[in-house]
Short mmCIF file of C-alpha atoms in Angstrom, two decimals:
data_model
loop_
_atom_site.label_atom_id
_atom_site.label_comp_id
_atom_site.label_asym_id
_atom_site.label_seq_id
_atom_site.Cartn_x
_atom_site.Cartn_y
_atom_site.Cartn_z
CA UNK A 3 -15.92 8.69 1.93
CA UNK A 4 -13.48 10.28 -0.85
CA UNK A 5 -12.29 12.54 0.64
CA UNK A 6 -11.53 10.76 3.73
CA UNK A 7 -9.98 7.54 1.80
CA UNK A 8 -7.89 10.40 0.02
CA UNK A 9 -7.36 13.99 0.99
CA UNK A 10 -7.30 12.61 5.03
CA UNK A 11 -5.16 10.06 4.67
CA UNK A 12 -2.80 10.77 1.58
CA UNK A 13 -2.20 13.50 4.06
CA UNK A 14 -1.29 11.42 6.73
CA UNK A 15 0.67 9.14 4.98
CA UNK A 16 3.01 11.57 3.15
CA UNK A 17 3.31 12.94 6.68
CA UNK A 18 4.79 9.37 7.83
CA UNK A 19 6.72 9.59 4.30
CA UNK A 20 8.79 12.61 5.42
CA UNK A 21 9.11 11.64 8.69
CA UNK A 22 10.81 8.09 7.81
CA UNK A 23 13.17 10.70 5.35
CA UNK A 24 14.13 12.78 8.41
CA UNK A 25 15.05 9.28 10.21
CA UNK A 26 17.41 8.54 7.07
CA UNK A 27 19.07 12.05 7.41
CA UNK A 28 19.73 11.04 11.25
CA UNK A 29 21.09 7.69 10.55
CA UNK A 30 23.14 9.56 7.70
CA UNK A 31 24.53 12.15 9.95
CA UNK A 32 25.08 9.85 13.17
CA UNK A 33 26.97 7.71 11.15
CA UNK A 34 28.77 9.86 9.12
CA UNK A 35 27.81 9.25 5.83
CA UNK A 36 25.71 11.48 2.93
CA UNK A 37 22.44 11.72 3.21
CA UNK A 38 22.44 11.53 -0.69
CA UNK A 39 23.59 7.74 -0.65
CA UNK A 40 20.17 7.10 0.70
CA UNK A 41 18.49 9.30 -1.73
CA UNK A 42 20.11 7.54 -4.91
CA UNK A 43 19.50 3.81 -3.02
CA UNK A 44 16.99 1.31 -5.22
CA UNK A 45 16.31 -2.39 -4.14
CA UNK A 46 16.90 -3.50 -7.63
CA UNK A 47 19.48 -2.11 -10.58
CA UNK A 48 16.44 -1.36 -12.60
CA UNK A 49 14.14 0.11 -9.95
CA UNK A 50 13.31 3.45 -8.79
CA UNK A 51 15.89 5.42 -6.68
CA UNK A 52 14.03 6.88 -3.15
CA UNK A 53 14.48 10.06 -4.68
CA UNK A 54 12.03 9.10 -7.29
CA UNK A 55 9.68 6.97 -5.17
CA UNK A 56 9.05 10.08 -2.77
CA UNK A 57 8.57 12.37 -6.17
CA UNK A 58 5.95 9.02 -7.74
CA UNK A 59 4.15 9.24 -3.96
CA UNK A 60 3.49 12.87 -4.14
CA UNK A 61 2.56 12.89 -7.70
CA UNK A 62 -0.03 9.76 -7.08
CA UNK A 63 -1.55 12.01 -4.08
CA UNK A 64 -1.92 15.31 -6.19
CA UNK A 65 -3.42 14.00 -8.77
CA UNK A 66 -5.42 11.37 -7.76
CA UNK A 67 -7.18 14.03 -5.78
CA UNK A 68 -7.47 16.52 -9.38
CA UNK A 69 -8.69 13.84 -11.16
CA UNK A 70 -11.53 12.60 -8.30
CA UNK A 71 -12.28 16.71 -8.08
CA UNK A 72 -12.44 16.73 -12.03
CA UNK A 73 -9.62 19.95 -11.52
CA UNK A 74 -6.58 18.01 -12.98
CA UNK A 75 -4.95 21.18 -13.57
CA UNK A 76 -5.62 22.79 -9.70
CA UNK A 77 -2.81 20.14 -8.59
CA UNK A 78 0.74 22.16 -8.06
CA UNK A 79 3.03 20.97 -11.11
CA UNK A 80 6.82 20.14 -10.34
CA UNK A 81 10.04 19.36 -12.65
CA UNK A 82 10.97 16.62 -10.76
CA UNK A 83 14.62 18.29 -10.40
CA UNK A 84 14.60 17.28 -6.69
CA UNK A 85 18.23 16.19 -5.50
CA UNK A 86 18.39 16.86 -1.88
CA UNK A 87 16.37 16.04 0.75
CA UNK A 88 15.51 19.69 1.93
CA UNK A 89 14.13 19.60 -2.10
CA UNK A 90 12.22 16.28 -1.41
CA UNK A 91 10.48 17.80 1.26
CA UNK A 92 9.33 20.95 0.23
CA UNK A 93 7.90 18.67 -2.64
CA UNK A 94 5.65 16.92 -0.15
CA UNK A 95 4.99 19.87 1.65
CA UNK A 96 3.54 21.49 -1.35
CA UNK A 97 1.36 18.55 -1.96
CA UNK A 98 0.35 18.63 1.55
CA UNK A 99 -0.72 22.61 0.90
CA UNK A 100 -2.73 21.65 -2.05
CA UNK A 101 -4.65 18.43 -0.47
CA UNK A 102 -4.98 21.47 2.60
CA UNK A 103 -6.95 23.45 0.12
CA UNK A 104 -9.06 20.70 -0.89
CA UNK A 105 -13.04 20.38 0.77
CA UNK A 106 -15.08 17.15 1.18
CA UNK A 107 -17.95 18.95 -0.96
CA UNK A 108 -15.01 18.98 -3.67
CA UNK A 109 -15.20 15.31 -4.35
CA UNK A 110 -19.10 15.09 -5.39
CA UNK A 111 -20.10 13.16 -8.46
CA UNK A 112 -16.31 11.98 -7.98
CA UNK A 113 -17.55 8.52 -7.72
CA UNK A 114 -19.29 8.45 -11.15
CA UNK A 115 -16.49 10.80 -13.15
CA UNK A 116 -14.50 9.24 -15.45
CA UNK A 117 -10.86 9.42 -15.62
CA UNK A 118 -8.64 9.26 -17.85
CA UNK A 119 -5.05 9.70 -17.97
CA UNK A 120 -2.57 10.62 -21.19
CA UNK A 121 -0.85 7.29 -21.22
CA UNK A 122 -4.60 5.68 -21.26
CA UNK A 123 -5.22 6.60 -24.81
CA UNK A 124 -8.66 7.77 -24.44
CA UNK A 125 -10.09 5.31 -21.74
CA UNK A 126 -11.11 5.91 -18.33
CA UNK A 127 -12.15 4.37 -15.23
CA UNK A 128 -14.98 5.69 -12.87
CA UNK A 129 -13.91 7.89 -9.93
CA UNK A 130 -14.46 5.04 -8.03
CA UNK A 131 -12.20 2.24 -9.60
CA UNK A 132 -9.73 5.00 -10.01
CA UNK A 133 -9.22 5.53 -6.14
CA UNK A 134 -9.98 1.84 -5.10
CA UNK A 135 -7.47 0.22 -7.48
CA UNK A 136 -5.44 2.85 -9.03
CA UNK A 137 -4.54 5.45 -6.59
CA UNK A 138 -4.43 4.18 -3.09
CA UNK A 139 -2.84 1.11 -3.95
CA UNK A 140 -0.08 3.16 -5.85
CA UNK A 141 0.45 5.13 -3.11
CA UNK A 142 1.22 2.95 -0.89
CA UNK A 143 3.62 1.19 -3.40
CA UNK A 144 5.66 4.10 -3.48
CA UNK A 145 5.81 4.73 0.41
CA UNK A 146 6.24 1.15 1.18
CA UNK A 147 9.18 1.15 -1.67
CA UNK A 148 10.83 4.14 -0.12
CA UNK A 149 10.35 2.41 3.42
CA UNK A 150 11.91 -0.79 1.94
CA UNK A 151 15.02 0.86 0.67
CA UNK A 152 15.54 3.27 3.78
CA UNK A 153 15.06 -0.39 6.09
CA UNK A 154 17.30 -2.23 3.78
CA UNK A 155 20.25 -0.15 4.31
CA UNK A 156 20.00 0.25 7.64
CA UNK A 157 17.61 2.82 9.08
CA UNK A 158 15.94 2.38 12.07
CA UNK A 159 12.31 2.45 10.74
CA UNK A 160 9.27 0.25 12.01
CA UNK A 161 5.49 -0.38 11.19
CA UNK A 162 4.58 2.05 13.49
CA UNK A 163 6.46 4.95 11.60
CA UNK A 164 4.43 3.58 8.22
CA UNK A 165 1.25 3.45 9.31
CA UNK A 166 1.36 6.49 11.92
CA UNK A 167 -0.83 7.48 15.36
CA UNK A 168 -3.81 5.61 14.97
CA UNK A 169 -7.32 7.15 16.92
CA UNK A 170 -7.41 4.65 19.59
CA UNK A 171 -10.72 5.40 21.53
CA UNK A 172 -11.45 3.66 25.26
CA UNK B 71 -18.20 1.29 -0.33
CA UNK B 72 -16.80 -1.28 2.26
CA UNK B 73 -17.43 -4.41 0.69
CA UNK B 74 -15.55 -2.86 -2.71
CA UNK B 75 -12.71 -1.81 -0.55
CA UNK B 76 -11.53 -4.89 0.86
CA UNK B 77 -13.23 -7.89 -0.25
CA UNK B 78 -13.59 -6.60 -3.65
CA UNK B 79 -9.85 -5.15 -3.94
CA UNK B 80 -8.32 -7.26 -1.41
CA UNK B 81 -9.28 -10.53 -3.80
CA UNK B 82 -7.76 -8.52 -6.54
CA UNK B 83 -4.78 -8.22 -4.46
CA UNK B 84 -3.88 -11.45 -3.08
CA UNK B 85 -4.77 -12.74 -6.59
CA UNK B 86 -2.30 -10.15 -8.28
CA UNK B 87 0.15 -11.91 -4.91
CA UNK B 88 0.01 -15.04 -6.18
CA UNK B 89 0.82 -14.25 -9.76
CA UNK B 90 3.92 -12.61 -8.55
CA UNK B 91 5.04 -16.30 -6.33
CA UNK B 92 4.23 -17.89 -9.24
CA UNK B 93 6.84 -15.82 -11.17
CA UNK B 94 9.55 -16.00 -8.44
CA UNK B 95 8.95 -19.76 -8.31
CA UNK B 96 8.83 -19.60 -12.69
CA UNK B 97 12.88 -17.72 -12.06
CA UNK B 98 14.02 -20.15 -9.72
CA UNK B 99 13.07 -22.88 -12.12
CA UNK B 100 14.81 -21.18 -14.88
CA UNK B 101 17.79 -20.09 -13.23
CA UNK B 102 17.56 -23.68 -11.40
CA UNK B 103 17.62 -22.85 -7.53
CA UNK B 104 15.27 -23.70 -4.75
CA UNK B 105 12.17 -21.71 -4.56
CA UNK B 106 12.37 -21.93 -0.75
CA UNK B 107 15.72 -19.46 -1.36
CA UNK B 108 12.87 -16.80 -2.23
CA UNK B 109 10.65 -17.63 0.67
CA UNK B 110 13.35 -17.23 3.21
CA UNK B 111 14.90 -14.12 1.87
CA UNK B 112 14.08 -10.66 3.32
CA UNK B 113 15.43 -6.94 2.82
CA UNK B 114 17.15 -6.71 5.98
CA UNK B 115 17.95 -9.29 8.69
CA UNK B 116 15.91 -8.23 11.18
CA UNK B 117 12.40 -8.00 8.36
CA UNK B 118 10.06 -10.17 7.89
CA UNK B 119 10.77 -12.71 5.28
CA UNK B 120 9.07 -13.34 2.16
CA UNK B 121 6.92 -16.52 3.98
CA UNK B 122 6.02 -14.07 6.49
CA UNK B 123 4.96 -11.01 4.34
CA UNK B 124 2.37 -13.32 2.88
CA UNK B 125 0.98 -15.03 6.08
CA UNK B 126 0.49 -11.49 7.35
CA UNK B 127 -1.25 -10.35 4.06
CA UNK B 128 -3.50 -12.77 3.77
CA UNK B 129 -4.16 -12.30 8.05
CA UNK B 130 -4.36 -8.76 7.03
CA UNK B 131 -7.22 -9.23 4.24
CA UNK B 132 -9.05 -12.08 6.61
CA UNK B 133 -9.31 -10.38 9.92
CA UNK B 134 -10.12 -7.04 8.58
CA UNK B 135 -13.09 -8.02 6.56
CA UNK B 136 -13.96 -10.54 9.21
CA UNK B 137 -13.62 -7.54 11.93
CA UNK B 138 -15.51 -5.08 9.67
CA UNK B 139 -18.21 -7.28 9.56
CA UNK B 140 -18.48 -8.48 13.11
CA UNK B 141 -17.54 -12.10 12.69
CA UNK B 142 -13.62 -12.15 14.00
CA UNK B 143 -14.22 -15.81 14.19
CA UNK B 144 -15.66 -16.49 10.69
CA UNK B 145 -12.26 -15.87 9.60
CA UNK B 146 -10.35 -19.11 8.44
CA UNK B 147 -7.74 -20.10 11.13
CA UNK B 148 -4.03 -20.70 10.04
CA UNK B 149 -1.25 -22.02 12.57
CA UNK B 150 1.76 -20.22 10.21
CA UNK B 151 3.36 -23.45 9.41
CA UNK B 152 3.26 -23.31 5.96
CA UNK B 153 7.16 -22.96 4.38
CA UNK B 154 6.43 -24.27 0.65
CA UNK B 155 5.45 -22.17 -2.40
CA UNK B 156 2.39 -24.68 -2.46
CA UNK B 157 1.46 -24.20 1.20
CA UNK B 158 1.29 -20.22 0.84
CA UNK B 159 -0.39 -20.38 -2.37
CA UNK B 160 -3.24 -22.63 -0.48
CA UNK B 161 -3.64 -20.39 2.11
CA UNK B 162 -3.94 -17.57 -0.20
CA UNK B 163 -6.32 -19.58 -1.82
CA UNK B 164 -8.67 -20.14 1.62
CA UNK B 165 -8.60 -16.61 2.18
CA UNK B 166 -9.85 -16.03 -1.50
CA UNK B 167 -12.68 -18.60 -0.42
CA UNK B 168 -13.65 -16.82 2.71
CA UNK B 169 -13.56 -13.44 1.13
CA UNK B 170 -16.06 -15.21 -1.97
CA UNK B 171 -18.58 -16.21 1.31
CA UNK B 172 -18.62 -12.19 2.03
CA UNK B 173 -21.62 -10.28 1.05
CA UNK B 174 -22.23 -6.44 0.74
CA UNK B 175 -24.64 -6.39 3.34
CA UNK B 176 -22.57 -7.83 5.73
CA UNK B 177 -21.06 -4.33 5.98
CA UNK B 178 -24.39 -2.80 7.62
CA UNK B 179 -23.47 -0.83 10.25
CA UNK B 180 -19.47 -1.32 9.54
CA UNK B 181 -18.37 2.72 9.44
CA UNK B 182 -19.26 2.86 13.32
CA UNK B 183 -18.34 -0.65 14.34
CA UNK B 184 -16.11 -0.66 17.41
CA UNK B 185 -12.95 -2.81 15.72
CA UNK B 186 -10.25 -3.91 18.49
CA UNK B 187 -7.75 -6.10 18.50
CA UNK B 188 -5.47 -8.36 21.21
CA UNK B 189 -2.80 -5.75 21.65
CA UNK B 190 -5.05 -3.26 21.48
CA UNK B 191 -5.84 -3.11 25.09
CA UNK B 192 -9.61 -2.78 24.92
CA UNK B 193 -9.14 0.57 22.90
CA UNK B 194 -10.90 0.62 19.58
CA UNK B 195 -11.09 2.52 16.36
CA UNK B 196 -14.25 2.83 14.32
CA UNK B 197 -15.16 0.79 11.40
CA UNK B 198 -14.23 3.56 8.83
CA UNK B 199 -10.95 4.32 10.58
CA UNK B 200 -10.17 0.84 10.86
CA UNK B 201 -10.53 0.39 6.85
CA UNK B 202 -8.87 3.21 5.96
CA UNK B 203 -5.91 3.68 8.64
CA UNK B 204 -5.27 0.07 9.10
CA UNK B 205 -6.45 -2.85 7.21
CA UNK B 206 -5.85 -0.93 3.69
CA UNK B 207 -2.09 0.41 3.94
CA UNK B 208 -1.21 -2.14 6.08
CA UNK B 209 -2.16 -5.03 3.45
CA UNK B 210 -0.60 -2.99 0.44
CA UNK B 211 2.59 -2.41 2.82
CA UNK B 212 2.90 -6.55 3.06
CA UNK B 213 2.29 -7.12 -0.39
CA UNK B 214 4.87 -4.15 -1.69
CA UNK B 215 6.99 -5.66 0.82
CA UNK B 216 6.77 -9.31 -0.94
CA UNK B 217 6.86 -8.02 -4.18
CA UNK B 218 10.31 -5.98 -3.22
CA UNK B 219 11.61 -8.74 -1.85
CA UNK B 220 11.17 -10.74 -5.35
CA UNK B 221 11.98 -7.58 -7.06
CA UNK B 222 15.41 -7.38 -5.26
CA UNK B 223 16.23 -11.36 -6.06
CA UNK B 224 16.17 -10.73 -9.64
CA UNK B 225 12.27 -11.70 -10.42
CA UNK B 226 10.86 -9.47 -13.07
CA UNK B 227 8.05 -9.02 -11.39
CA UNK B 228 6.69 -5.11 -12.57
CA UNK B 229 4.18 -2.11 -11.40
CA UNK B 230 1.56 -4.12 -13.51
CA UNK B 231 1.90 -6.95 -11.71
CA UNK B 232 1.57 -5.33 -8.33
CA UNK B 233 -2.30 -3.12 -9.79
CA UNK B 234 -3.50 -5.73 -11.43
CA UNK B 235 -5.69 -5.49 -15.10
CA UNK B 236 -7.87 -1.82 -14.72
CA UNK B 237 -11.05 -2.17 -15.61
CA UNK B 238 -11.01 0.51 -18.85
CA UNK B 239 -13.56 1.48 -20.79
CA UNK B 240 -13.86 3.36 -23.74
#
């Protein structure tokens, strides 16, 4: 289920992710203002800017995915120099070419793998813990954040543009 | 995997949700305004407000585990009266309860359960895309949302607070 709780839907949700950004640049450009305003927008003085929720969201996807796969270094590595939203989302792109790349056979043993990451000082958590309560809810942190800021300034975005098409089956 | 990803982490959640009311309400003593202030604010003024976020999250965490496993009406029942800090903790709290009566094997058969809802129309999704589409980023968008909300007041709530203690190992 790995690769469906990851690669599938990081993939979808990254999707949603740039097209809530693309709704900011048409608010931006109907009303007359710079796109970049949005970009450099937090909810809090010490939070995040959007610029650097969208770069956290990709970076949680890519490498939550190399870590599961045990390939931390097959992820795409970027500066995190992004300024404008044309830069913002050829980052997600790029993640979205990598998770491409990735197969469900990738992700066995993931469950029972331990991860670690620098700032962990030498612990780890099993593949499983790591995607349960480390990447997926991060994720979503960082998409929901970016949706927050977008929606408090104005944009027209809704649950539906969040959480994307859903399957529905008769 | 069901049972780990939702009654498992959604515990973890709405227990990491409550620790972050308790701070807002731990600010508003301190800065000595009403609590309720933080309950009715939202991020825009046609969002959700902070009341609301958490009614839906803890809906979100009942319903889906109580749809995954077959028993919609196993679910505790709540009218959405509550507008005290105590209230919304309590109902929290009930939905902790419920999740506590779940067992693993109530997920047999969950990945191809036919899951529908009201305003679904009779369409369905399956168990697995249910969990993973639905119930999972729509429960971490309700809970980001509530912790922005607090986040934008002033409460220093913090990542950590949001994920919870990881379960490292050495």
């Amino acid at each position: 289920m790995f690769y469906e709780l990851t690669v599938v839907q990081f993939t979808k949700a990254l999707n949603n992710l740039s097209a809530i950004l693309d709704k900011g640049a048409a608010q931006a450009e109907a009303k007359k203002f710079d796109v970049s305003v949005l970009l450099n927008s937090r909810l809090a003085p010490d939070q995040f800017n959007l610029i650097r929720q969208v770069q956290i969201a990709c970076d949680t996807a890519k490498l939550g995915v190399a870590r599961l796969i045990g390939k931390t270094e097959s992820a795409p590595v970027h500066a995190d120099t992004e300024t404008t939203l044309l830069e913002l989302k050829a980052r997600i792109q790029a993640v979205l070419d990598y998770l491409a790349s990735v197969k469900p056979e990738d992700f066995d043993g993931a469950a029972e793998r331990h991860i670690s990451q620098p700032r962990w000082e030498g612990k780890y958590l099993t593949g499983t813990e790591f995607a349960i309560q480390h990447a997926i809810p991060n994720i979503y942190f960082h998409i929901t954040t970016a949706y927050a800021i977008l929606r408090h300034n104005g944009v027209d975005v809704g649950k539906k543009d969040y959480l994307g098409a859903m399957p529905y089956k008769n």
